[in-house]
Short mmCIF file of C-alpha atoms in Angstrom, two decimals:
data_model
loop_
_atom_site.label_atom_id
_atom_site.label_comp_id
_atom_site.label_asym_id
_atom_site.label_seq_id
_atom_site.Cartn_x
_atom_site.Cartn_y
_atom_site.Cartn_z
CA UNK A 114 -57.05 24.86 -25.15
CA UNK A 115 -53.95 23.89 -23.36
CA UNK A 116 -53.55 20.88 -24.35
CA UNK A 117 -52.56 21.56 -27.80
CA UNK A 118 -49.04 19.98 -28.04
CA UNK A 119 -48.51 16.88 -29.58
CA UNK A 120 -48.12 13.59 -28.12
CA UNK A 121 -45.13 11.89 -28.89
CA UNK A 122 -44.23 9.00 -27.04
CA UNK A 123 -47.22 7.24 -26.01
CA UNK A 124 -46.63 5.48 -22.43
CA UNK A 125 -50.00 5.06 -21.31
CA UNK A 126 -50.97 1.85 -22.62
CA UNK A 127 -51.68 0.02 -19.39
CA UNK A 128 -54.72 2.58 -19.70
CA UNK A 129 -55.44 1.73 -23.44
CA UNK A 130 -53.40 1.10 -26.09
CA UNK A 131 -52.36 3.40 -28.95
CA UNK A 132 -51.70 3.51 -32.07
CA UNK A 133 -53.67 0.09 -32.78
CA UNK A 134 -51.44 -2.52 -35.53
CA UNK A 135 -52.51 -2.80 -39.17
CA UNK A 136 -56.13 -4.34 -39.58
CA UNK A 137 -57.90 -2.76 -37.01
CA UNK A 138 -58.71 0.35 -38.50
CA UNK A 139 -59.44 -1.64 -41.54
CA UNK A 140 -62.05 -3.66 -39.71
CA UNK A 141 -63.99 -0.78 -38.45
CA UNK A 142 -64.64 0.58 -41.40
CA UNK A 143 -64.99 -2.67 -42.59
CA UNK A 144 -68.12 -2.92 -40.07
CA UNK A 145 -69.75 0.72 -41.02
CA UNK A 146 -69.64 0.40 -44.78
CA UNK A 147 -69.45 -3.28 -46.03
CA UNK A 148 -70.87 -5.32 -42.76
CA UNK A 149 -74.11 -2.60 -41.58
CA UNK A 150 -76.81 -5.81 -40.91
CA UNK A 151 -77.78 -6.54 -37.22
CA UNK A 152 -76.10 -9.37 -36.42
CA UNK A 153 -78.85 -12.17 -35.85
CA UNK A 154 -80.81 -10.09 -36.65
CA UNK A 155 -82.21 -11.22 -40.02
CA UNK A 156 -81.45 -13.73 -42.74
CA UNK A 157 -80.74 -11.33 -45.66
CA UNK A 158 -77.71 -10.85 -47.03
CA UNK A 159 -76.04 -8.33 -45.50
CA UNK A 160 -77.16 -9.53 -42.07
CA UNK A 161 -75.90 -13.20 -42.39
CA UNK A 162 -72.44 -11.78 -43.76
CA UNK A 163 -72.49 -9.42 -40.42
CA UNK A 164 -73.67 -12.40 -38.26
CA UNK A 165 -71.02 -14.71 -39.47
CA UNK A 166 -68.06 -12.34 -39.43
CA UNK A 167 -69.46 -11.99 -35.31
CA UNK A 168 -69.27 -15.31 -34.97
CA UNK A 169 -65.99 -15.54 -36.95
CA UNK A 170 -64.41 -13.17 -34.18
CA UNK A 171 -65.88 -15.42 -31.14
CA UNK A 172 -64.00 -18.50 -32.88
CA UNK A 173 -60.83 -16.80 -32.89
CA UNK A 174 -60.70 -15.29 -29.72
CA UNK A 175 -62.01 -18.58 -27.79
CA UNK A 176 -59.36 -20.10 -29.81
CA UNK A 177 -56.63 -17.37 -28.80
CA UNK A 178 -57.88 -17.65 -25.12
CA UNK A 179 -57.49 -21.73 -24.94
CA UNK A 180 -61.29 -21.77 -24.97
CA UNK A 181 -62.74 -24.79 -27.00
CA UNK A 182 -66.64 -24.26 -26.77
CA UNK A 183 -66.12 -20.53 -27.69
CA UNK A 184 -70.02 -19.96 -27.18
CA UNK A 185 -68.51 -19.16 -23.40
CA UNK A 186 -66.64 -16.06 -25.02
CA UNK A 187 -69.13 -13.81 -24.56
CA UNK A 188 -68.60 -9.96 -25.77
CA UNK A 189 -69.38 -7.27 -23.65
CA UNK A 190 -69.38 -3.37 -23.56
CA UNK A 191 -66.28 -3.34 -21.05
CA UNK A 192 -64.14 -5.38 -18.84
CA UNK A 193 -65.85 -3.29 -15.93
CA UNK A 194 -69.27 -4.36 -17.31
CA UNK A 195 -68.15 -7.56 -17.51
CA UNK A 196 -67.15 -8.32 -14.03
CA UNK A 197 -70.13 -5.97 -13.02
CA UNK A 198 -72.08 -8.89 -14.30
CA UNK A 199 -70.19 -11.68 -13.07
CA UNK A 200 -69.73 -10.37 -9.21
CA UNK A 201 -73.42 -9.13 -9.18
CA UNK A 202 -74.73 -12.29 -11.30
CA UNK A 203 -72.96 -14.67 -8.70
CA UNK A 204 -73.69 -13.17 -5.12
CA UNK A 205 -76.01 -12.21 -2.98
CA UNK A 206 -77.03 -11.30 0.49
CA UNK A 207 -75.46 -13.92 2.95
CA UNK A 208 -72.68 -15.20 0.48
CA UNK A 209 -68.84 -14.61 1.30
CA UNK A 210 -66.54 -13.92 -1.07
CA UNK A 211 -62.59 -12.90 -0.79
CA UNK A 212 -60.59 -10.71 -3.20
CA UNK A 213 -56.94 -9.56 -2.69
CA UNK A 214 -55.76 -5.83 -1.45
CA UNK A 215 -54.90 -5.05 -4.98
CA UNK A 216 -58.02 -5.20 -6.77
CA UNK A 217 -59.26 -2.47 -9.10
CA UNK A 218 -62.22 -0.29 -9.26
CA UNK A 219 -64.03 -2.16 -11.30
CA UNK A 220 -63.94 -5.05 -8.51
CA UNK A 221 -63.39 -3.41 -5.65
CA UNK A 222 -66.42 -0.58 -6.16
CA UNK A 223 -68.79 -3.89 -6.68
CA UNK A 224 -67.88 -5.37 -3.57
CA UNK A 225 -68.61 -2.31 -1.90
CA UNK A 226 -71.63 -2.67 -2.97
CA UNK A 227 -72.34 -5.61 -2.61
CA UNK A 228 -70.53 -5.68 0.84
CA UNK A 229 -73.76 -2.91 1.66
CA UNK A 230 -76.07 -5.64 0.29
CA UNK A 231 -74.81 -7.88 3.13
CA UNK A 232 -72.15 -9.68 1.05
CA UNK A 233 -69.76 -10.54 3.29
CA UNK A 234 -66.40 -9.52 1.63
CA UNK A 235 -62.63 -10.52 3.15
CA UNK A 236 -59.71 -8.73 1.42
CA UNK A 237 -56.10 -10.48 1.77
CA UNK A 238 -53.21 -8.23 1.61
CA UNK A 239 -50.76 -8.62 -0.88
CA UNK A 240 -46.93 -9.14 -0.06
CA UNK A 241 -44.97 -6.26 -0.37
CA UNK A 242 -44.51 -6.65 -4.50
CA UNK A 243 -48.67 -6.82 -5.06
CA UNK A 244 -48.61 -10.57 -4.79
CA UNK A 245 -51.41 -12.82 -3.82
CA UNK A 246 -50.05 -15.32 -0.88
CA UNK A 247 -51.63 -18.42 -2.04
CA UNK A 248 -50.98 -19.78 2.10
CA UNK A 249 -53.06 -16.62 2.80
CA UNK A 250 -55.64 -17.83 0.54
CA UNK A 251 -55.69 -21.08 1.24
CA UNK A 252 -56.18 -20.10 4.75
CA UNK A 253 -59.07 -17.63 3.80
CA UNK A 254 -61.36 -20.62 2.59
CA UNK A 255 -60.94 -22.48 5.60
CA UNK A 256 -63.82 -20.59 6.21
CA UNK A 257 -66.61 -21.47 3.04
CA UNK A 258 -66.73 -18.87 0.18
CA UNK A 259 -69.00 -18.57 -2.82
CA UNK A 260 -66.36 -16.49 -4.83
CA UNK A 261 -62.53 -15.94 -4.99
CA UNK A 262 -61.86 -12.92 -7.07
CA UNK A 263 -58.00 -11.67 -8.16
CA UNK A 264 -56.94 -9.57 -10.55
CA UNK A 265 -54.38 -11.62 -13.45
CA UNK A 266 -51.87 -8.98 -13.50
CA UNK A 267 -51.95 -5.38 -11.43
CA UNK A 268 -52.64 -2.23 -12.92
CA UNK A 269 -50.54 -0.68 -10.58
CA UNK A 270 -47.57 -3.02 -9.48
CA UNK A 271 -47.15 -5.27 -13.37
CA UNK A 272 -47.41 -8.51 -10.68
CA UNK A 273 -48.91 -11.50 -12.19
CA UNK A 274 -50.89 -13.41 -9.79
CA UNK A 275 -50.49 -17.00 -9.23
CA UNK A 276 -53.81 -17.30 -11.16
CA UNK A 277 -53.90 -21.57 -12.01
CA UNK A 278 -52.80 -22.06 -7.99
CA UNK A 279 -55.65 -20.19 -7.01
CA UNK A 280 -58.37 -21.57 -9.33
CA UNK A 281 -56.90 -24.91 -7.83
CA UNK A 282 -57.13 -23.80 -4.06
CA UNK A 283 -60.70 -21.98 -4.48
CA UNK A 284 -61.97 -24.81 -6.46
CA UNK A 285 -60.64 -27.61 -3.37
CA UNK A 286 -62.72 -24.84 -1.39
CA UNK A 287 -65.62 -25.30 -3.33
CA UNK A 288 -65.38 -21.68 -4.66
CA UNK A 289 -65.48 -20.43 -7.91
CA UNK A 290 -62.05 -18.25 -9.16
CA UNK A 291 -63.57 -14.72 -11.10
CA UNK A 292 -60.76 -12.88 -12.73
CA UNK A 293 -59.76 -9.27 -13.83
CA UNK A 294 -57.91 -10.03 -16.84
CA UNK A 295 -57.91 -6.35 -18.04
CA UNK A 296 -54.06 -6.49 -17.46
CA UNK A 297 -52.79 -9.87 -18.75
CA UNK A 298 -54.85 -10.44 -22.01
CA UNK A 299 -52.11 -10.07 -25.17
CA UNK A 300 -49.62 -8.83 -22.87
CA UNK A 301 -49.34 -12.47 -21.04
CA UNK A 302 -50.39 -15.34 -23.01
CA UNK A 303 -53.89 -17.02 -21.52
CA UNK A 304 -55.48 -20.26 -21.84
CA UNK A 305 -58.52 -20.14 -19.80
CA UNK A 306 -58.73 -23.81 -19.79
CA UNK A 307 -55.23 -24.94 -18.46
CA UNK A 308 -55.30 -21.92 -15.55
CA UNK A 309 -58.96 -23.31 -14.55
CA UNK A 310 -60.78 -20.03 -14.45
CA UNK A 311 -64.54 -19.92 -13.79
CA UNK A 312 -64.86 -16.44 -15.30
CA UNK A 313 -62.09 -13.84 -16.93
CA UNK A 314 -62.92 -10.80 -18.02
CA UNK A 315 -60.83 -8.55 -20.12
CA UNK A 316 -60.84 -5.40 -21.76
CA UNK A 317 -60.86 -5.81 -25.48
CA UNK A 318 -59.01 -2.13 -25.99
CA UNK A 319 -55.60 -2.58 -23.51
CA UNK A 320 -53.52 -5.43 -24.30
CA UNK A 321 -55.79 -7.33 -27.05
CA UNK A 322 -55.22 -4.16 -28.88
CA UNK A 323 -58.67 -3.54 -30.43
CA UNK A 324 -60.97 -0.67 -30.22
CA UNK A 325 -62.95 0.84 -27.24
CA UNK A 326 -65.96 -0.44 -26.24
CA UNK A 327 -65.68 -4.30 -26.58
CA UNK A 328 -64.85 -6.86 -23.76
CA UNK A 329 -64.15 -10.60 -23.55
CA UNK A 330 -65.81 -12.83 -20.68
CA UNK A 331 -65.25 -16.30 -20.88
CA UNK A 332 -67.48 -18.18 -18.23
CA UNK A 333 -66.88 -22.34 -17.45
CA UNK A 334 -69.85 -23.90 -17.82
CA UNK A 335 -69.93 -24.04 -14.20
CA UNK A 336 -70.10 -20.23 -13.93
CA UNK A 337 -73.48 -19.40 -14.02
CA UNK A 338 -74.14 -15.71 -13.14
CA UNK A 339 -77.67 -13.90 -13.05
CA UNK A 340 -77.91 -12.04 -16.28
CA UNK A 341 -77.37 -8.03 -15.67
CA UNK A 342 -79.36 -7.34 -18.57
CA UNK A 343 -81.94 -8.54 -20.59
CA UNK A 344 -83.86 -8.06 -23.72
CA UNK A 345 -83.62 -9.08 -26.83
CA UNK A 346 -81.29 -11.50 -28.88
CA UNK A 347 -82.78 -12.32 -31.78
CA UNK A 348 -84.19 -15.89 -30.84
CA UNK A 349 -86.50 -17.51 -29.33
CA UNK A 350 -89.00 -14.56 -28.86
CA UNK A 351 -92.19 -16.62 -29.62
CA UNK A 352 -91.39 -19.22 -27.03
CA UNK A 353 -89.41 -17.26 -24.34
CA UNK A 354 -91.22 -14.08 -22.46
CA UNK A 355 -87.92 -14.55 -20.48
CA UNK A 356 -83.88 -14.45 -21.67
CA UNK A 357 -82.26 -17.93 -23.57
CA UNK A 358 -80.39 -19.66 -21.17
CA UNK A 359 -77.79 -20.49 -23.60
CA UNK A 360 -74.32 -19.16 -24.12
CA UNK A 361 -73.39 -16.22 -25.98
CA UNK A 362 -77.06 -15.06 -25.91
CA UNK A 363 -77.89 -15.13 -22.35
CA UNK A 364 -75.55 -13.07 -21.51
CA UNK A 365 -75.64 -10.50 -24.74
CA UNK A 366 -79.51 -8.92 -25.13
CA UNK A 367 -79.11 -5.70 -27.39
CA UNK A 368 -77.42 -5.86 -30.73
CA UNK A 369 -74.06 -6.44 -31.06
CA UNK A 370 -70.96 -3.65 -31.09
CA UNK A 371 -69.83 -5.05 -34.81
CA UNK A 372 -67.45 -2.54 -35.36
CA UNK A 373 -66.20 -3.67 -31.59
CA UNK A 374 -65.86 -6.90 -32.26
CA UNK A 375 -64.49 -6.66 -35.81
CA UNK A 376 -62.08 -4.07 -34.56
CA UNK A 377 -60.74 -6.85 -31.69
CA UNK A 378 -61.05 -9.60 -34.04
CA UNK A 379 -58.65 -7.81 -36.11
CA UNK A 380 -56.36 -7.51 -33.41
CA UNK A 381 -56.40 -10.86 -31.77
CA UNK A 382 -55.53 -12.08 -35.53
CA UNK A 383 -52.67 -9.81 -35.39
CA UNK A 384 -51.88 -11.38 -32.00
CA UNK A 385 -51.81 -14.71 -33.24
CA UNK A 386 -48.90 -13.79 -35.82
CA UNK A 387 -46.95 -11.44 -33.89
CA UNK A 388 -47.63 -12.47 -30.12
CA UNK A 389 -44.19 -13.87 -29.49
CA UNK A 390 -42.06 -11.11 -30.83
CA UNK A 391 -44.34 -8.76 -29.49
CA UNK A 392 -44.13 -9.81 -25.56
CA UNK A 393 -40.14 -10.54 -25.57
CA UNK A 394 -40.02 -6.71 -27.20
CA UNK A 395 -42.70 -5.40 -24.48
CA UNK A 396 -40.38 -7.62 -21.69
CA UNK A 397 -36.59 -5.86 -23.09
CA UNK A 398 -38.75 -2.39 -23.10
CA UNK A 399 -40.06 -3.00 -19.61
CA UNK A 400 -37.22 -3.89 -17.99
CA UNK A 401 -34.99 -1.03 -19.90
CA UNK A 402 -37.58 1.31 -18.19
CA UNK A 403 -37.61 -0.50 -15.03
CA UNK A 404 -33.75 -0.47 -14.76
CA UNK A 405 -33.67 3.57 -15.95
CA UNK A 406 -36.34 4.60 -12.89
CA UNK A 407 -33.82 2.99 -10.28
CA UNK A 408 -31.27 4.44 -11.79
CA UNK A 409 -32.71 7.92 -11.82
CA UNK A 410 -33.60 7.16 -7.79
CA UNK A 411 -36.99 6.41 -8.69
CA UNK A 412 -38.87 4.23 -6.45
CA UNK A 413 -40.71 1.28 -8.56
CA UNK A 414 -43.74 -0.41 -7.00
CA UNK A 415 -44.29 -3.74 -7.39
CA UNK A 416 -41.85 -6.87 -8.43
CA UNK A 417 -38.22 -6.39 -8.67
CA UNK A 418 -36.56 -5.78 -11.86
CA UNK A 419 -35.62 -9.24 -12.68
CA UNK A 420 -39.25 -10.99 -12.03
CA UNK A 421 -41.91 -11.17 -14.41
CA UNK A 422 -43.91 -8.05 -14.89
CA UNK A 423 -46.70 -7.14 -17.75
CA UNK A 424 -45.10 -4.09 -19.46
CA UNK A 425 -46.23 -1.78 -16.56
CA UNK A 426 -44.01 0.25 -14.68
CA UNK A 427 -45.38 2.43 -11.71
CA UNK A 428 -42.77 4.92 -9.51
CA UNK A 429 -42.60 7.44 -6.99
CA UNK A 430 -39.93 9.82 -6.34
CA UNK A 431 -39.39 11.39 -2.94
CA UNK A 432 -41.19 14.83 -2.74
CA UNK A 433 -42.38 15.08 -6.18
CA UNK A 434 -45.77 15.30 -7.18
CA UNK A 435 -46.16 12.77 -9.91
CA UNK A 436 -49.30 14.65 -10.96
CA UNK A 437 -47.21 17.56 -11.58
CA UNK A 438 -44.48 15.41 -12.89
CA UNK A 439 -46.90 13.44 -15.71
CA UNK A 440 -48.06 17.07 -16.42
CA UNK A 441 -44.65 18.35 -17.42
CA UNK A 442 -43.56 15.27 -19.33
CA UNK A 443 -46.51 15.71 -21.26
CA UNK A 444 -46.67 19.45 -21.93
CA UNK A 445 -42.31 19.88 -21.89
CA UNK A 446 -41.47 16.39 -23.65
CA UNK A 447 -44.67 15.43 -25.33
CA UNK A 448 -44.42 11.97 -23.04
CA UNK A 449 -47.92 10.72 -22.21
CA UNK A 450 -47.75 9.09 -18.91
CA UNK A 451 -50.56 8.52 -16.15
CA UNK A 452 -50.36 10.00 -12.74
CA UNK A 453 -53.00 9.90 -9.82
CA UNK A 454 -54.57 6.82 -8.41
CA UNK A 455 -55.60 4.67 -11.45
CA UNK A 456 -58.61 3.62 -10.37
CA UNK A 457 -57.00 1.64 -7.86
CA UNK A 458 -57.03 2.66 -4.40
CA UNK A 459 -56.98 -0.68 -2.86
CA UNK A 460 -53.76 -1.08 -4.65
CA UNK A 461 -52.26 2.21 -3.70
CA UNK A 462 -53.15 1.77 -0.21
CA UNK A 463 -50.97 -1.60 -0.31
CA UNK A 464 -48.50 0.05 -1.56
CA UNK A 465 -48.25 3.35 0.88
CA UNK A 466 -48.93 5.58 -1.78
CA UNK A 467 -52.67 6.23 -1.30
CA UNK A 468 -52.08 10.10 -0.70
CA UNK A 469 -49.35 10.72 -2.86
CA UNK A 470 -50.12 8.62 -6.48
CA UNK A 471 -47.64 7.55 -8.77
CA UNK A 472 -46.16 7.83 -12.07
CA UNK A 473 -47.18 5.06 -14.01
CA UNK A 474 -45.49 4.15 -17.83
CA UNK A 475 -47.34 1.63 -19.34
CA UNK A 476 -45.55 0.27 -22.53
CA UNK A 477 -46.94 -1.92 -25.73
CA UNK A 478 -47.57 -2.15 -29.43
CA UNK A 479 -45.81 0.81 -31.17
CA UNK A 480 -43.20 1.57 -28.34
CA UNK A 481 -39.56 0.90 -28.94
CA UNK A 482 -36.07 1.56 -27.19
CA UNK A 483 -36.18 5.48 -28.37
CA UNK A 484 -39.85 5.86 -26.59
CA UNK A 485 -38.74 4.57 -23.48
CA UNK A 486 -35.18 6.65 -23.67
CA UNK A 487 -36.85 9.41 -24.64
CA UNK A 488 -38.99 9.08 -21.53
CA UNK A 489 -36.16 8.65 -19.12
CA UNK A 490 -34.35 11.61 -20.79
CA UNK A 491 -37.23 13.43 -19.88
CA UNK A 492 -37.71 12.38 -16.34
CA UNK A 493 -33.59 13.08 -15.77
CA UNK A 494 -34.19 16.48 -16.99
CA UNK A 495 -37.29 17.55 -15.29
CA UNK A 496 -35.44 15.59 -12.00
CA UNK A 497 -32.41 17.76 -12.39
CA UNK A 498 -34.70 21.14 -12.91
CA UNK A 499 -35.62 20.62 -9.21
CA UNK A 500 -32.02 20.56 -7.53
CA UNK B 68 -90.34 -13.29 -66.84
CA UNK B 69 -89.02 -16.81 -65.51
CA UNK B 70 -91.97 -18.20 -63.92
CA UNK B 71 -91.12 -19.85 -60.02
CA UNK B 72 -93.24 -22.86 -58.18
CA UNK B 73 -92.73 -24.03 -54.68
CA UNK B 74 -91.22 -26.94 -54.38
CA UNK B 75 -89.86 -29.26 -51.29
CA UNK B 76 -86.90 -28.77 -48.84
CA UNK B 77 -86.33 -29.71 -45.16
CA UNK B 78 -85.52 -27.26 -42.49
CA UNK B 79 -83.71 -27.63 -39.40
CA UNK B 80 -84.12 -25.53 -36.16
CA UNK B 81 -81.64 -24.09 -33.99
CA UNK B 82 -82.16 -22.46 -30.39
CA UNK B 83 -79.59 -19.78 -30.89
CA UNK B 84 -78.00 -18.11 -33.39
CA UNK B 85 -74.55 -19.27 -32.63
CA UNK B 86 -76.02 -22.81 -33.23
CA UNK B 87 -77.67 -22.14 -36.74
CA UNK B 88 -73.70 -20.44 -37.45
CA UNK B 89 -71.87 -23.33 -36.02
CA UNK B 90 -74.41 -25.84 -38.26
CA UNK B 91 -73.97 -23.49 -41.49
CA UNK B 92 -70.49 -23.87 -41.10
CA UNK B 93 -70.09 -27.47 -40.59
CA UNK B 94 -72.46 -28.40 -43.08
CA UNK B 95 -71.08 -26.52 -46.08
CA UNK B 96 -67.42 -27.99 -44.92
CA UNK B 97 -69.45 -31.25 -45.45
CA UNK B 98 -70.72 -30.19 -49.13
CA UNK B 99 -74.29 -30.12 -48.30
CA UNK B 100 -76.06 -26.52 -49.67
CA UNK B 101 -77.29 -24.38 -47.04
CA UNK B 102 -79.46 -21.54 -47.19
CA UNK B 103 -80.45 -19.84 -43.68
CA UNK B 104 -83.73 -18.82 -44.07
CA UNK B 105 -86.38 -17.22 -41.38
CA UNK B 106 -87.39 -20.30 -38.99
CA UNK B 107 -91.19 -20.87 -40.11
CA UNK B 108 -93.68 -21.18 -38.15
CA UNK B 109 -94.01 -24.83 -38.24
CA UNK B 110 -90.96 -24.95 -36.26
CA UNK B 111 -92.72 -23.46 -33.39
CA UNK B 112 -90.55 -20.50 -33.87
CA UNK B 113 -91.05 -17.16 -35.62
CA UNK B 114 -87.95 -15.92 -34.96
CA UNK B 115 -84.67 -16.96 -35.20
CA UNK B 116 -82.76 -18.69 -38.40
CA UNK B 117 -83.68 -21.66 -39.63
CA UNK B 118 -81.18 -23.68 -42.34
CA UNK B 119 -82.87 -25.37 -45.45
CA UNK B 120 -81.26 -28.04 -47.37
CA UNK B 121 -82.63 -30.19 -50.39
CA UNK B 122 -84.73 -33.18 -48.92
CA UNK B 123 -82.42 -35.87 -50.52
CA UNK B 124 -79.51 -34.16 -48.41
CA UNK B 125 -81.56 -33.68 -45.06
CA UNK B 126 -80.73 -37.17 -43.81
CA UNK B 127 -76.88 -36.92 -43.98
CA UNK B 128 -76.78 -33.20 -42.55
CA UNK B 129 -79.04 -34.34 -39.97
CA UNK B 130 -76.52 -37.38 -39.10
CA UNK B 131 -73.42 -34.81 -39.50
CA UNK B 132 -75.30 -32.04 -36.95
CA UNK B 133 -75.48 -34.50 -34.27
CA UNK B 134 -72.15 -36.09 -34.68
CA UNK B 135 -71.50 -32.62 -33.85
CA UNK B 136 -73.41 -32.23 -31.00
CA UNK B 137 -75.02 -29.03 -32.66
CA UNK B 138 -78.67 -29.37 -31.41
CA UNK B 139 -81.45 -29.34 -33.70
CA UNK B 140 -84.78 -28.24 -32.08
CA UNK B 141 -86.91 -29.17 -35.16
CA UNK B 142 -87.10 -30.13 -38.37
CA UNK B 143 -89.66 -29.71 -40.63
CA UNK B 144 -90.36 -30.04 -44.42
CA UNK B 145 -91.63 -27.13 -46.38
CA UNK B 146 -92.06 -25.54 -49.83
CA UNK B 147 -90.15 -22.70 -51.24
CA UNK B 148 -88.69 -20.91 -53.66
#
C-alpha cells in the first residue's frame, strides 16, 4: 500500500464531508440495532417505530428546506440519481431544454444522453466567475423550453447562481427550473419555496453532513417527472398493478436506506442548532484560504475574494501539475485535497482549464484556522521546492 | 389464561403510508388512541396500514382527519382484539 500515511487536514469536503458532527454516528447504529423493521413495511412493532422515525426525518428536512407539504421531500440513493430521475422523468424526444456551461456530470452526462435521444439541449456560458447571466437566460427562452436546469452553487468555481431570478424567468417562459443543489444544501441556507424551484436535488453526504448513500429531492407539485423506477412501496398492491401516484411513494419503490436517512436526519438536526455559526466559520475559513492562494500566486477560479462563495476554493498555478501537487500535499503534509477534473468538464472548459485540472480545497464541519494554515504552509513549501 | 373476545372498533384507510403517519400523528396530538393495524380486507386493501380507534371516538378523528386534509380512503367497522 502506498497510501498508508495519515490524513490530517481534511480539505475535500466539497467531495463529501468528513468527520460527520455528534449524532450521526449515533443514528446509524441507531438504525442497525434498535430501528431493523422495513419501513412501511408492516404494522409490528419494530416496523412502525422504523416507519415513523422515516417519516420523522422527511418532517425535518422539508422543514429545514422551507418545504411545507414535506411528502415532496422525497429520499433517494444520490443527488446523481436524483436528477437522473428528474431530467429523464421530464423530457423526451422533441423537448428543449437549456442548462448553463458549468453544469456537473451528473447533469451534463444526462443531457448527453438525452441530447442523443433527440432532446434538444442549449448550454449558456457562464461569465468569467461561473455565473449564470440571467439576460442570457432570459434571452434563451425566447425560444420555448420544457426545462431550465442550473446548478445552486459550482463544484468547481464556489459561485452561487442567481437561483430565485431564474425560477422567476423560466417560469414567465413557461419552463420548469430543475436544480443541482449538491453544492448549496447546509453550506447556503435553502428554502425551496421562497427561491420557486420545481425540483432540487441534493446530496445528503456533502454539505447536509449525513452519511453516503441518501439524497434529498424536493419536487413542486407542478413537477411531475416519469418515475425511473418502480416496484414496490408497501401500499396499494391489491388495487395498483402499476406505481401510487402519490408523493413520497411514487417516486421511492424498494425499501428505504434507514440507516441513510437516520444518519441525515441526524445531521440536518444538527444543522438546525448550529447552521449559523457554522456558515459564518465556513465563510472566515474560505476566504482565509482564498486570500492565502493569491497570495502564494495561485490562480483562484471562480468569484473574487470578496463575493459570496460556498466554502470551495479551486486554483491553478502556472506550470504545476495540480495532480502532482494534491499528491504531495497528501503523501508530504497529510493535506487531503482534490485534483483532476471533478466530474466537471463543462465547468473546466469555462474556465480554460480543461487540460490542465485544478487544485480544489473544499472546507466544512471540522475545519478550523490551523487546517487551512496548515494547508497553505504546505502549498508555500512544496511551491518553494520547485524554484 | 385471560380469556379475549372480539369486540367493535372503526378503521380508517389511508392511500400511502405517509398518510396513515401523518393521521397517527395528528390524532394522538388530539387524544384519540390509535393503533395501526394491517388494512383489512373490507377496506378494499390488503396491504398497507390501516388506523383503528374505539367506535365512540371514530366520529371526532374522522372530523379532525379532514380538517386536516389527510385523506381517508375508507372506513370500515370491524372486530378485534
Amino acid at each position: 500500500m502506498s497510501d498508508s500515511h495519515q490524513t490530517i487536514t481534511y480539505l475535500d469536503h466539497g467531495a463529501t464531508s468528513w468527520p460527520k458532527p455528534p449524532g450521526v454516528q449515533e443514528a446509524l447504529a441507531l438504525a442497525v440495532s434498535e430501528l431493523g423493521g422495513s419501513p412501511g413495511r408492516g404494522h409490528y412493532g419494530l416496523a412502525m417505530r422504523t416507519t415513523r422515525a422515516v417519516h420523522s426525518v422527511r418532517r425535518g428536512v422539508a422543514r429545514f428546506l422551507g418545504v411545507a407539504a414535506d411528502r415532496q421531500v422525497l429520499f433517494q440513493p444520490g443527488c446523481t440519481q436524483a436528477l437522473n430521475l428528474v431530467l429523464f422523468g421530464l423530457l423526451e424526444e422533441g423537448d428543449r431544454v437549456v442548462a448553463t456551461s458549468v453544469e456537473h456530470n451528473a447533469v451534463a452526462r444526462p443531457l448527453n444522453v438525452l441530447g442523443a435521444r433527440g432532446v434538444e439541449v442549449d448550454v449558456l456560458d457562464t461569465d468569467s466567475q461561473g455565473l449564470l447571466d440571467i439576460d442570457d437566460l432570459e434571452q434563451a427562452l425566447k425560444r420555448p423550453a420544457k426545462v431550465v436546469v442550473c446548478q445552486h452553487a459550482g463544484n468547481l468555481s464556489g459561485a452561487i447562481q442567481p437561483i430565485k431570478e431564474a425560477a422567476r424567468i423560466a417560469h414567465d417562459a413557461g419552463a420548469l427550473l430543475v436544480v443541482d443543489g449538491a453544492q448549496a444544501g447546509g453550506h447556503l441556507e435553502v428554502d425551496c419555496s421562497e427561491l420557486g424551484v420545481d425540483a432540487w436535488a441534493c446530496s445528503g453526504h456533502k454539505g447536509l453532513l449525513g452519511p453516503t448513500g441518501i439524497a434529498v429531492l424536493y419536487l413542486s407539485k407542478g413537477c411531475q417527472p416519469r418515475e425511473l423506477v418502480v416496484g414496490g412501496t408497501g401500499s396499494a398492491s391489491s388495487e395498483l398493478p402499476t406505481q401510487p401516484t402519490e408523493l413520497p411513494e411514487r417516486y421511492e419503490a424498494g425499501t428505504p436506506n434507514t440507516p441513510g436517512i437516520l444518519g441525515l436526519g441526524a445531521a440536518v438536526d444538527w444543522l438546525v442548532e448550529n447552521a449559523v455559526n457554522h456558515r459564518e466559520r465556513e465563510r472566515l475559513l474560505t476566504r482565509r484560504l482564498h486570500e492565502g492562494l493569491l497570495e502564494l500566486g495561485f490562480r483562484v477560479i471562480g468569484p473574487p475574494v470578496d463575493a459570496p462563495r460556498v466554502p470551495i476554493v479551486a486554483a491553478t498555478y502556472a506550470g504545476l501539475d495540480a495532480g502532482r501537487m494534491a499528491a504531495a500535499l497528501d503523501r508530504e503534509f497529510g493535506v487531503a485535497v482534490r485534483s483532476g477534473l471533478h466530474c466537471a468538464p463543462w465547468a473546466h472548459r469555462t474556465f480554460g482549464t480543461l487540460e490542465t485540472g485544478a487544485l480544489r480545497f473544499g472546507l466544512g464541519y471540522g475545519n478550523d484556522a490551523d487546517d487551512v494554515d496548515c494547508a497553505l504552509a504546505a502549498c508555500a513549501s512544496l511551491l518553494g521546492d520547485l524554484t | 389464561m385471560t380469556s379475549r373476545q372480539l369486540r367493535p372498533f372503526v378503521v380508517f384507510g389511508f392511500s400511502t403510508t405517509h398518510d396513515a403517519l401523518d393521521a397517527e400523528s395528528l390524532l394522538e396530538d388530539m387524544g384519540i388512541d390509535v393503533v395501526p393495524i394491517p388494512a383489512p380486507a373490507e377496506l378494499g386493501k390488503l396491504c398497507g396500514i390501516g388506523l383503528r380507534v374505539e367506535p365512540d371516538q371514530a366520529d371526532r378523528a374522522g372530523i379532525y382527519l379532514q380538517r386536516a386534509e389527510i385523506v381517508v380512503v375508507g372506513r370500515v367497522n370491524i372486530e378485534d382484539f
